[in-house]
């Protein structure tokens, strides 16, 4: 039977102090009823990860890293490896547009991170998406095809069941408040289909149907269910709206009741 599990993943980006993160955990533990068939993942900065891993109700929540390095250890000043993180996180974001654009992350960096995560047992959440000019020029499908193919270059067909892909149109990502440009349901449906087809072409039908695809970009309590109900969408990657425990809990509780 097809896996019906849905995913709601919080990407806190560079927000929240250690104290704020721990307080959030206390509050969200109380606010959220045990989600059925929904995997809730919080990706804080590295700073509070170990504390959060101790405090969080592991039956309700999982943790994720926003970034990591592909080598296990060595002379890489300032980096933290997937290998070092694997005891604290179950998920890891890879290739978020912030990293591609602001930190010049290349296709090769991204492919290496995907492979490193799978190797150590972290589920990578690959972020792909076009910018506004690319959409206006009709290049969305090509961009998605190229980003997906490049990122998966070091993976096998079996590995695909251990990864997730998030479609995040860059122009729809909010400035941090969860309210930005709305990507229409048709756009999201088409993009998600392109992502699935690309994986199908590369790895076959079985890999295509096991693939989990999320949507990310200005999702909030008002539009979350709408996005989650789009054909082919298995969940959400939530930025701004995940920083407030009430709005994040609202998204989770709405999805749980639907
Ligand atoms: P947003 O961010 O929900 O604030 O638009 C999403 C993301 O960048 O992952």
Short mmCIF file of N, CA and C in Angstrom, two decimals, residues 114 118 123-126 152 155 159-165 199 210-212:
data_model
loop_
_atom_site.label_atom_id
_atom_site.label_comp_id
_atom_site.label_asym_id
_atom_site.label_seq_id
_atom_site.Cartn_x
_atom_site.Cartn_y
_atom_site.Cartn_z
N UNK A 114 23.83 15.42 -0.52
CA UNK A 114 22.75 14.42 -0.63
C UNK A 114 23.33 13.03 -0.34
N UNK A 118 22.50 10.51 3.00
CA UNK A 118 21.98 9.14 2.82
C UNK A 118 22.95 8.14 3.44
N UNK A 123 17.81 11.77 6.50
CA UNK A 123 16.99 11.95 5.30
C UNK A 123 17.20 13.37 4.76
N UNK A 124 17.79 13.50 3.57
CA UNK A 124 17.98 14.85 3.03
C UNK A 124 16.69 15.39 2.42
N UNK A 125 16.43 16.67 2.64
CA UNK A 125 15.28 17.35 2.03
C UNK A 125 15.86 18.32 1.01
N UNK A 126 15.86 17.91 -0.24
CA UNK A 126 16.45 18.72 -1.31
C UNK A 126 15.49 19.84 -1.69
N UNK A 152 20.86 14.64 -7.56
CA UNK A 152 20.73 13.20 -7.30
C UNK A 152 21.85 12.39 -7.96
N UNK A 155 23.34 9.36 -6.22
CA UNK A 155 22.44 8.44 -5.52
C UNK A 155 21.99 7.28 -6.42
N UNK A 159 18.16 4.65 -3.05
CA UNK A 159 18.30 5.80 -2.15
C UNK A 159 17.10 6.74 -2.20
N UNK A 160 16.35 6.69 -3.30
CA UNK A 160 15.28 7.69 -3.49
C UNK A 160 14.20 7.57 -2.41
N UNK A 161 14.01 6.37 -1.87
CA UNK A 161 12.99 6.23 -0.82
C UNK A 161 13.45 6.87 0.50
N UNK A 162 14.73 7.28 0.57
CA UNK A 162 15.24 7.93 1.80
C UNK A 162 15.35 9.43 1.66
N UNK A 163 14.87 9.98 0.56
CA UNK A 163 15.01 11.44 0.39
C UNK A 163 13.64 12.10 0.24
N UNK A 164 13.61 13.42 0.42
CA UNK A 164 12.43 14.22 0.11
C UNK A 164 12.89 15.36 -0.78
N UNK A 165 11.97 15.85 -1.60
CA UNK A 165 12.28 17.03 -2.40
C UNK A 165 11.22 18.10 -2.10
N UNK A 199 12.50 12.39 -11.65
CA UNK A 199 12.99 11.27 -10.84
C UNK A 199 12.61 9.94 -11.51
N UNK A 210 7.72 6.27 -4.92
CA UNK A 210 8.11 6.32 -3.50
C UNK A 210 8.53 7.73 -3.08
N UNK A 211 8.75 8.61 -4.06
CA UNK A 211 9.29 9.94 -3.74
C UNK A 211 8.28 10.82 -2.99
N UNK A 212 8.76 11.50 -1.97
CA UNK A 212 7.94 12.46 -1.23
C UNK A 212 8.29 13.86 -1.70
#
